[in-house]
Short mmCIF file of C-alpha atoms in Angstrom, two decimals:
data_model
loop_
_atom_site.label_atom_id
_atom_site.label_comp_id
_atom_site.label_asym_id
_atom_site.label_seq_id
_atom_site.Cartn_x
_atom_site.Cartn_y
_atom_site.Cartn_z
CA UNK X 145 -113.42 -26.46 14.06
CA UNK X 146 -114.91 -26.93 10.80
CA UNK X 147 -116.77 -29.25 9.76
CA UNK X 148 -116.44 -32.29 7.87
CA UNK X 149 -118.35 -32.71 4.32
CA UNK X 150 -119.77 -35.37 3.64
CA UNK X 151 -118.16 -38.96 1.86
CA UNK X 152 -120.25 -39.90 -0.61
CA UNK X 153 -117.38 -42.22 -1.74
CA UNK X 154 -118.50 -41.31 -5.03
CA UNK X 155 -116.83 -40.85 -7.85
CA UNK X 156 -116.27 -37.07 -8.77
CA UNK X 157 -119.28 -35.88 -10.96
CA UNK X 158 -116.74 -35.82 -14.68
CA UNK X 159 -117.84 -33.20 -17.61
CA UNK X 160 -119.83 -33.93 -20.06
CA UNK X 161 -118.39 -34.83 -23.58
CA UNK X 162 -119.79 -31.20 -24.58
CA UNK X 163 -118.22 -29.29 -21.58
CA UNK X 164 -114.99 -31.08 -22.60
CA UNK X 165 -115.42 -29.89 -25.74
CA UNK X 166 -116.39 -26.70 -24.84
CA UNK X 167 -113.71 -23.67 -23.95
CA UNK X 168 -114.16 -20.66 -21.55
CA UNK X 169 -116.42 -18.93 -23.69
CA UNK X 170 -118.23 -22.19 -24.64
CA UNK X 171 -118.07 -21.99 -28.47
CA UNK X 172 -114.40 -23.75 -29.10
CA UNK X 173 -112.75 -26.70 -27.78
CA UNK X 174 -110.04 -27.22 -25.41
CA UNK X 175 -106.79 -28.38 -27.08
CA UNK X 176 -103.94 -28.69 -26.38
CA UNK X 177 -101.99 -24.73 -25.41
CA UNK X 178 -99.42 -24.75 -28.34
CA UNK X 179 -101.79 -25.89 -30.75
CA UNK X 180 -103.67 -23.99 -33.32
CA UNK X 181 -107.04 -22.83 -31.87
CA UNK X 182 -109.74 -24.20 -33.79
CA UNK X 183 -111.17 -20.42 -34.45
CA UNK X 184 -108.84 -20.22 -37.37
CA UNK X 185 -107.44 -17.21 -36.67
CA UNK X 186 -103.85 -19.27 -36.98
CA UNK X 187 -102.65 -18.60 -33.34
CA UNK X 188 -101.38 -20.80 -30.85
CA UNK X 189 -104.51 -21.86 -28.64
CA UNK X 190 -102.90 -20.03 -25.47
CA UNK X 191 -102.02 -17.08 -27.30
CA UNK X 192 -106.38 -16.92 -28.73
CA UNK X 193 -108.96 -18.29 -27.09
CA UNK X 194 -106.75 -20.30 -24.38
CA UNK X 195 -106.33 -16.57 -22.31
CA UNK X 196 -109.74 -16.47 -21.80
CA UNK X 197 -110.36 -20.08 -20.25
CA UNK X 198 -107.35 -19.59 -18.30
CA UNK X 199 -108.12 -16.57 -16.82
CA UNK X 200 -111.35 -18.27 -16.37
CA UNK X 201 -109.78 -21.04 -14.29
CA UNK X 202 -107.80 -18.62 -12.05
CA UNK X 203 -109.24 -15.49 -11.23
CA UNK X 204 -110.15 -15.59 -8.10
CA UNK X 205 -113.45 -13.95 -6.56
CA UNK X 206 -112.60 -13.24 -2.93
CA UNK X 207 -116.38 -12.22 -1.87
CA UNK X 208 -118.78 -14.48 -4.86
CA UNK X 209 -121.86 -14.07 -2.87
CA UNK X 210 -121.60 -10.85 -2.09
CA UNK X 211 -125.60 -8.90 -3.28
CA UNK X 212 -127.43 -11.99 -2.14
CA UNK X 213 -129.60 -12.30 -0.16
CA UNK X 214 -128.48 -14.24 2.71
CA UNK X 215 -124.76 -13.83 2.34
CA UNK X 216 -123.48 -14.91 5.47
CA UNK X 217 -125.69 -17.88 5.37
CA UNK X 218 -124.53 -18.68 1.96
CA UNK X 219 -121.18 -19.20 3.35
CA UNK X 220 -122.22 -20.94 5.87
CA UNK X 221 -124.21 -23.61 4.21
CA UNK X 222 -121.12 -23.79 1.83
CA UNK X 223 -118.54 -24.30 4.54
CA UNK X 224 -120.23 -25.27 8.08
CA UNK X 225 -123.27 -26.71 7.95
CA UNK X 226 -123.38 -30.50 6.83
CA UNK X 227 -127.15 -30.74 5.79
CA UNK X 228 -129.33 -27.98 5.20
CA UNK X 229 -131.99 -26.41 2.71
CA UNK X 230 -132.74 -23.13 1.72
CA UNK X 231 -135.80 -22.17 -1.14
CA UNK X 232 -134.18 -19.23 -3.63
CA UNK X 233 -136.39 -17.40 -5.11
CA UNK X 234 -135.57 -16.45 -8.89
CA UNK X 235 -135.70 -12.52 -10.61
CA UNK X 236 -137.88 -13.65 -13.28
CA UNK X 237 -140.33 -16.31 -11.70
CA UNK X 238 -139.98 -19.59 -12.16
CA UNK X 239 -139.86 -21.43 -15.46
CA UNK X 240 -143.32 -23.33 -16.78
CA UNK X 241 -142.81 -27.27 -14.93
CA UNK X 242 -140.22 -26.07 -12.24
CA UNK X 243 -142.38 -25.72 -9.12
CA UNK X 244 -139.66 -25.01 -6.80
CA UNK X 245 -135.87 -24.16 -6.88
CA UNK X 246 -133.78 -25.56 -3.36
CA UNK X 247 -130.34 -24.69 -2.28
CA UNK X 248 -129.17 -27.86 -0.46
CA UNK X 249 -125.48 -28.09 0.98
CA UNK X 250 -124.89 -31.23 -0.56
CA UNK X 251 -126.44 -33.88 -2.82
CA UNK X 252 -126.29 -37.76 -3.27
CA UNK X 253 -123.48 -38.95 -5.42
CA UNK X 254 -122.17 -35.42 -5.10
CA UNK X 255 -123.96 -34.21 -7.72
CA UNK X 256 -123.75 -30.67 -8.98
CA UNK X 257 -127.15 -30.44 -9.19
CA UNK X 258 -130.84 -32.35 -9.77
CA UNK X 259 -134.23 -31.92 -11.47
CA UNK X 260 -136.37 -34.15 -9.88
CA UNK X 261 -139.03 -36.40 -11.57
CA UNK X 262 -142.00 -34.00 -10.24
CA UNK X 263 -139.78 -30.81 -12.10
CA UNK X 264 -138.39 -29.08 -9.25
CA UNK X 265 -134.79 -28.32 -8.93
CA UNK X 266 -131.77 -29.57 -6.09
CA UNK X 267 -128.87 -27.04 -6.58
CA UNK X 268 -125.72 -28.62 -4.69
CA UNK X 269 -123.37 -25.91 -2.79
CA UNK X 270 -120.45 -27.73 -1.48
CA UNK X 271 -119.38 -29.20 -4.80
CA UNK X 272 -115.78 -28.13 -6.04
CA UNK X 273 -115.50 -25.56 -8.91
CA UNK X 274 -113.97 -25.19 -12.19
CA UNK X 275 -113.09 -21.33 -11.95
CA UNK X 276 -112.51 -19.24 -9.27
CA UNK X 277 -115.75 -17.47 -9.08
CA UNK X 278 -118.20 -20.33 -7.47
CA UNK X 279 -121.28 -17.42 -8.19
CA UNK X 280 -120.56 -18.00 -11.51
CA UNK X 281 -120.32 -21.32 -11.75
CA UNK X 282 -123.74 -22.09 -9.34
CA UNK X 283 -125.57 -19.74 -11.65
CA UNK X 284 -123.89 -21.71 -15.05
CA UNK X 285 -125.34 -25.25 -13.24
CA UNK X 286 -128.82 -23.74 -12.01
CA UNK X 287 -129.89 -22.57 -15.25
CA UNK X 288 -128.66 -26.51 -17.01
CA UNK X 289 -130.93 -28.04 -14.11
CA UNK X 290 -133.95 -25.63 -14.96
CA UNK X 291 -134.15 -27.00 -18.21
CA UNK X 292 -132.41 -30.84 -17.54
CA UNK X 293 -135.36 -33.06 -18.26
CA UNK X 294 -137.00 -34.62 -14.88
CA UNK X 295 -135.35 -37.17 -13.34
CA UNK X 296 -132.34 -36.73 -14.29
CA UNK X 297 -128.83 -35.20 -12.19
CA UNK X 298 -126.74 -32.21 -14.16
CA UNK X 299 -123.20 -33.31 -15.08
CA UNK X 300 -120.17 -30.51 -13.93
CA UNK X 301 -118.16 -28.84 -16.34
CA UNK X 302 -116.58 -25.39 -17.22
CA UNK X 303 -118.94 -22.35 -16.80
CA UNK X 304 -118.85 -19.93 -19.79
CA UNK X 305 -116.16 -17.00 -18.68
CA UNK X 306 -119.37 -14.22 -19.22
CA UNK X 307 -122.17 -16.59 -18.32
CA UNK X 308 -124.55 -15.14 -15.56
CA UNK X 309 -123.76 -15.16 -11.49
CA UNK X 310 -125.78 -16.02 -8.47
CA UNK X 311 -126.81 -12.04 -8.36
CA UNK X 312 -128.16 -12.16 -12.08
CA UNK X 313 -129.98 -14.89 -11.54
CA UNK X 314 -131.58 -14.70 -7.76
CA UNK X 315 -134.78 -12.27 -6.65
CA UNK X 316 -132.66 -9.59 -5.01
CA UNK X 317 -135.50 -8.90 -2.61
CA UNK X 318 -136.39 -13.02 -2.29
CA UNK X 319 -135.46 -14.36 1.53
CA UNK X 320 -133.12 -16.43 2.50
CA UNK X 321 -134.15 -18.71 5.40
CA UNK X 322 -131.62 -22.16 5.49
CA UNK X 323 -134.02 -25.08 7.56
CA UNK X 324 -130.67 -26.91 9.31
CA UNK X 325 -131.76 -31.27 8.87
CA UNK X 326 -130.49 -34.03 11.55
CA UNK X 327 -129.72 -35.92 8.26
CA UNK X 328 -129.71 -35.74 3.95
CA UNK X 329 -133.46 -37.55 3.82
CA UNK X 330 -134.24 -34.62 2.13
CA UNK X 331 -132.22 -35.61 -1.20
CA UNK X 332 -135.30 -38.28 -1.97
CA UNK X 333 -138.99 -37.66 -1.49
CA UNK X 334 -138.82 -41.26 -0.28
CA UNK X 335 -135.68 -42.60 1.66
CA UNK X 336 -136.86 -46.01 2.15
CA UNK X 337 -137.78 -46.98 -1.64
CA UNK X 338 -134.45 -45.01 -2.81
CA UNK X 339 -132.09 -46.59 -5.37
CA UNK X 340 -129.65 -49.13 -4.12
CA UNK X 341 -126.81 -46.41 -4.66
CA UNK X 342 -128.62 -43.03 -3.38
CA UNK X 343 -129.28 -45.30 -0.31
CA UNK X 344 -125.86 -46.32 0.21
CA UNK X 345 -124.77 -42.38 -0.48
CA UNK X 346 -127.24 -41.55 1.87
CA UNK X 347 -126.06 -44.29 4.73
CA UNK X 348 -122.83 -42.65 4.43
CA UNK X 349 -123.59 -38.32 4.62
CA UNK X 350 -125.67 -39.20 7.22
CA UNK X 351 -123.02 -41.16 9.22
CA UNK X 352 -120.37 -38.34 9.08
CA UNK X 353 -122.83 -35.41 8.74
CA UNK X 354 -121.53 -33.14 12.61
CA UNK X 355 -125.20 -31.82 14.35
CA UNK X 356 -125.82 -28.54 13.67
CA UNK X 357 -128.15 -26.06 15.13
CA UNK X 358 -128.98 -22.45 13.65
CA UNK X 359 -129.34 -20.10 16.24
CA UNK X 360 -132.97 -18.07 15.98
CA UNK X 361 -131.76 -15.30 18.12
CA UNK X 362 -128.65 -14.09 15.95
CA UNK X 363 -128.00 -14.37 12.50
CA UNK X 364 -126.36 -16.80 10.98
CA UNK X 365 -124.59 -18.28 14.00
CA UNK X 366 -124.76 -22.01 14.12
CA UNK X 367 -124.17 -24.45 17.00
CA UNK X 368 -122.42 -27.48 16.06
CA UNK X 369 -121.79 -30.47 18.69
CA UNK X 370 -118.47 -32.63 18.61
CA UNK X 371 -117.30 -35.48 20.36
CA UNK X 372 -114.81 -33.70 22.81
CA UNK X 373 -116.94 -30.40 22.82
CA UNK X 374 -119.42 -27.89 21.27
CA UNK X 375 -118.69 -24.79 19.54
CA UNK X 376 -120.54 -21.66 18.08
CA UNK X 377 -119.34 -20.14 14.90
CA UNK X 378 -120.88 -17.02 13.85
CA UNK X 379 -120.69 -15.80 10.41
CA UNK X 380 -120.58 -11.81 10.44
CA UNK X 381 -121.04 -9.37 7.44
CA UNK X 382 -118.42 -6.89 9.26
CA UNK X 383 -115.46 -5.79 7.40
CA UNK X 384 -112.60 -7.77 8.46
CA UNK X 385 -110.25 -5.26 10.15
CA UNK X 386 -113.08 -3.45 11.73
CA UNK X 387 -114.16 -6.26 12.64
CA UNK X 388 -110.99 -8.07 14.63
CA UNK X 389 -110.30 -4.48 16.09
CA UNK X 390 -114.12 -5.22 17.69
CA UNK X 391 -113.29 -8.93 18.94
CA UNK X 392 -109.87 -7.62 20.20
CA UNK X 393 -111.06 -4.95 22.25
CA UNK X 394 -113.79 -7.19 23.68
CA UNK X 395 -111.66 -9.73 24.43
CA UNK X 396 -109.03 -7.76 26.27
CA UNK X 397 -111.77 -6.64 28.48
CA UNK X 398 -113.07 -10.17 29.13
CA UNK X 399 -115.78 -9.97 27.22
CA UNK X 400 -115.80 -12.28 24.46
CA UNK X 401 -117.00 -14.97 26.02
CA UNK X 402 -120.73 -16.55 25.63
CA UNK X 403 -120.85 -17.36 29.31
CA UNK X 404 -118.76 -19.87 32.05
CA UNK X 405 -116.71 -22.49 30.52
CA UNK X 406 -116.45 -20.79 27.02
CA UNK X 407 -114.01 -19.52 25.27
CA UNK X 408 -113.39 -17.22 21.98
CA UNK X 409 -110.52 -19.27 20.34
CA UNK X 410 -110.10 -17.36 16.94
CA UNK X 411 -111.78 -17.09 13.58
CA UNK X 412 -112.16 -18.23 10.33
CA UNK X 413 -111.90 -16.80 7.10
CA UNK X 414 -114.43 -18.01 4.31
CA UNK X 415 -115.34 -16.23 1.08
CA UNK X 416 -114.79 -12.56 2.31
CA UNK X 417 -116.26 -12.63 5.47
CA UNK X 418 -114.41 -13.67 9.14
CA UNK X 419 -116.45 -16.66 11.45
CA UNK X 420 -115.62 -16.01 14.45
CA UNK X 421 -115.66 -19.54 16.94
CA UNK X 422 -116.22 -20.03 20.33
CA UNK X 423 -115.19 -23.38 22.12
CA UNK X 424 -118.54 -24.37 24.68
CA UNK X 425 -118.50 -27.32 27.16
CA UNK X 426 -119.58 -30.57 25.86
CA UNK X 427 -122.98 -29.85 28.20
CA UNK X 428 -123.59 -26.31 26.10
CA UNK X 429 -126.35 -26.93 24.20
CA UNK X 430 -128.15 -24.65 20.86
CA UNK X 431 -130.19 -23.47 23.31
CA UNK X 432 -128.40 -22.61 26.02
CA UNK X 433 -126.03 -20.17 23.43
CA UNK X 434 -128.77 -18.12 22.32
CA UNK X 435 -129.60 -15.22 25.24
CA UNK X 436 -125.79 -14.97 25.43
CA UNK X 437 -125.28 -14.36 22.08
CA UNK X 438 -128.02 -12.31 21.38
CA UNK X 439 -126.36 -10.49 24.66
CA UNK X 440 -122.85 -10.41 22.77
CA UNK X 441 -124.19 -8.97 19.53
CA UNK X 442 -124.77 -5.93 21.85
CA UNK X 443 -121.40 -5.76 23.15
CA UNK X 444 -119.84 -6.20 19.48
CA UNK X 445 -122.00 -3.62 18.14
CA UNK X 446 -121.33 -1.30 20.90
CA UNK X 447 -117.29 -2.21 19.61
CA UNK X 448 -117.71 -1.78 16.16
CA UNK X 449 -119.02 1.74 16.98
CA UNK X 450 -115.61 3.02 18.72
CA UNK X 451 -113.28 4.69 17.11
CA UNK X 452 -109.99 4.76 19.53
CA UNK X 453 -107.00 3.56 18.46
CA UNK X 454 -106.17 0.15 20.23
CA UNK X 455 -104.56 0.22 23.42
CA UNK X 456 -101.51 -2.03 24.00
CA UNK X 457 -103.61 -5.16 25.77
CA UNK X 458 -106.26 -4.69 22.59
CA UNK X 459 -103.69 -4.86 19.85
CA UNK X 460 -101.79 -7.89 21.86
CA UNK X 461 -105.67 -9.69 21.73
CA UNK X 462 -105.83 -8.73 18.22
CA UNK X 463 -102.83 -10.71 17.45
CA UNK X 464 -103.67 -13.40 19.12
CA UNK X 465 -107.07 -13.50 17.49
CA UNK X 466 -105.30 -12.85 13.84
CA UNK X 467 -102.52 -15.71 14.74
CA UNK X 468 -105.12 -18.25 14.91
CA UNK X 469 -107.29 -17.31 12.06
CA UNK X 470 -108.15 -20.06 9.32
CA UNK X 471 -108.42 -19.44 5.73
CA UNK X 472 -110.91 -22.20 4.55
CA UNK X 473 -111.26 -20.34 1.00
#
């Protein structure tokens, strides 16, 4: 059900000799754990400066776009949607040469991020991360690319452990509206005089990128077609147990469904929030989903309102709905 990112069949963007260098907090290097750390305080580097880089590298931040706008299409262009766009708008302006910052789901060579001969910035979503807070690290790589010089891609490497998320960074009143592409032409301003290897990268998103429609009627649901058959999945903002209680006691009544031939098959579960998927026939197009969804975001909200405990056939749907949940992060 999800979909596949695309193979750039690059190789993975490596740090740059200063972000090797550099440790959680981005003023020591990383050695080696039972070494001295090079603060000179005489402690072992794990028992210093090490605890910070580690806890760095494994703290996990279940919700990391949580306060932006756009959420649940922030977690959908990170884990659905092959190719799509989305401006940001940034709390302080933008910087003097930068005419534009873009949120793309994924750039050529899998870069982290771009600044682009006429100034404006690429930020790249679907890239792994070095710590467990991916705000964090976004925020770490946006503000490198807003002052990279033009032309040139930014390198990964370890975000400072108190550097600045997504929410410090982003207009907390800006919009959010992702534009959903057939393909990745939108990497280059022009595809056909690209470099030899952006065009090959390009050849090869484009050739395993899934089509994907956003619905208009709904937020953030997106239609994505497959060679056996279409589905919806429908990122929701709900919280989760609320939530499931909702799709279980609409699904017990034969309700969950977006129409003949369809079919609510489960859920996944993606940066704090639960996608809920429906199976369509191969024939189900964008289109045809969006009066029945717009139609089911009445029913579900008509759910979410009820307090009763579950009845016996509600809590047996719930398992089944729980039972074939996904974690994708």
């Amino acid at each position: 059900m999800a979909k596949k990112r695309p193979q750039t069949k690059a190789k993975r963007p490596q740090p740059t000799d200063g972000a090797r260098a550099a440790g959680a907090d981005g003023n020591f290097p990383v050695v080696g754990a039972r070494e001295p750390c090079p603060c000179g305080s005489g402690r072992r580097y794990k028992a210093c400066h090490g605890r910070a880089a580690a806890h760095a590298v494994t703290e996990l931040v279940q919700r990391p776009f949580e306060g932006v706008p756009g959420e649940c299409d922030w977690v959908a262009l990170r884990e659905l949607v092959p190719a799509a766009t989305a401006e940001l708008s940034l709390k302080d302006g933008l910087p003097d040469g930068v005419p534009s910052v873009t949120l793309a789901t994924v750039l050529p060579m899998a870069w982290p991020a771009l600044r682009r001969d006429d100034g404006s910035v690429l930020l790249g979503l679907q890239n792994d991360t070095s710590s467990g807070d991916i705000s964090r690290d976004l925020a770490d790589t946006l503000q490198r690319a807003l002052t990279a010089a033009p032309g040139t891609p930014v390198q990964a490497r370890r975000a400072p452990a108190e550097g600045p998320r997504l929410q410090d960074l982003l207009d907390p009143e800006g919009t959010f509206e992702p534009v959903v592409h057939s393909g990745f032409e939108f990497w280059v301003p022009d595809p056909e005089n690209a470099a030899p290897d952006v065009a090959a990268s390009l050849e090869r998103a484009n050739a395993a990128a899934i089509p994907t429609v956003k619905l208009s009627g709904v937020d953030s649901a997106y239609w994505c077609e497959t060679p056996e058959k279409n589905h919806l999945r429908w990122v929701m903002p709900h919280p989760e147990e609320r939530l499931l209680d909702a799709l279980a006691r609409l699904h017990a009544a034969g309700r969950s469904s977006l129409g003949e031939g369809t079919r609510l098959v489960g859920s996944f579960r993606a940066h704090g929030l639960i996608v809920p998927v429906w199976d369509l026939p191969s024939g189900v197009g964008a289109e045809d989903v969006e009066k029945p969804a717009a139609e089911f975001a009445e029913r579900l909200a008509a759910a979410l309102a009820t307090d009763a405990p579950l009845t016996g056939d509600e809590r047996r749907a719930r398992g089944g709905l729980t039972n074939r949940q996904v974690t994708l992060s």
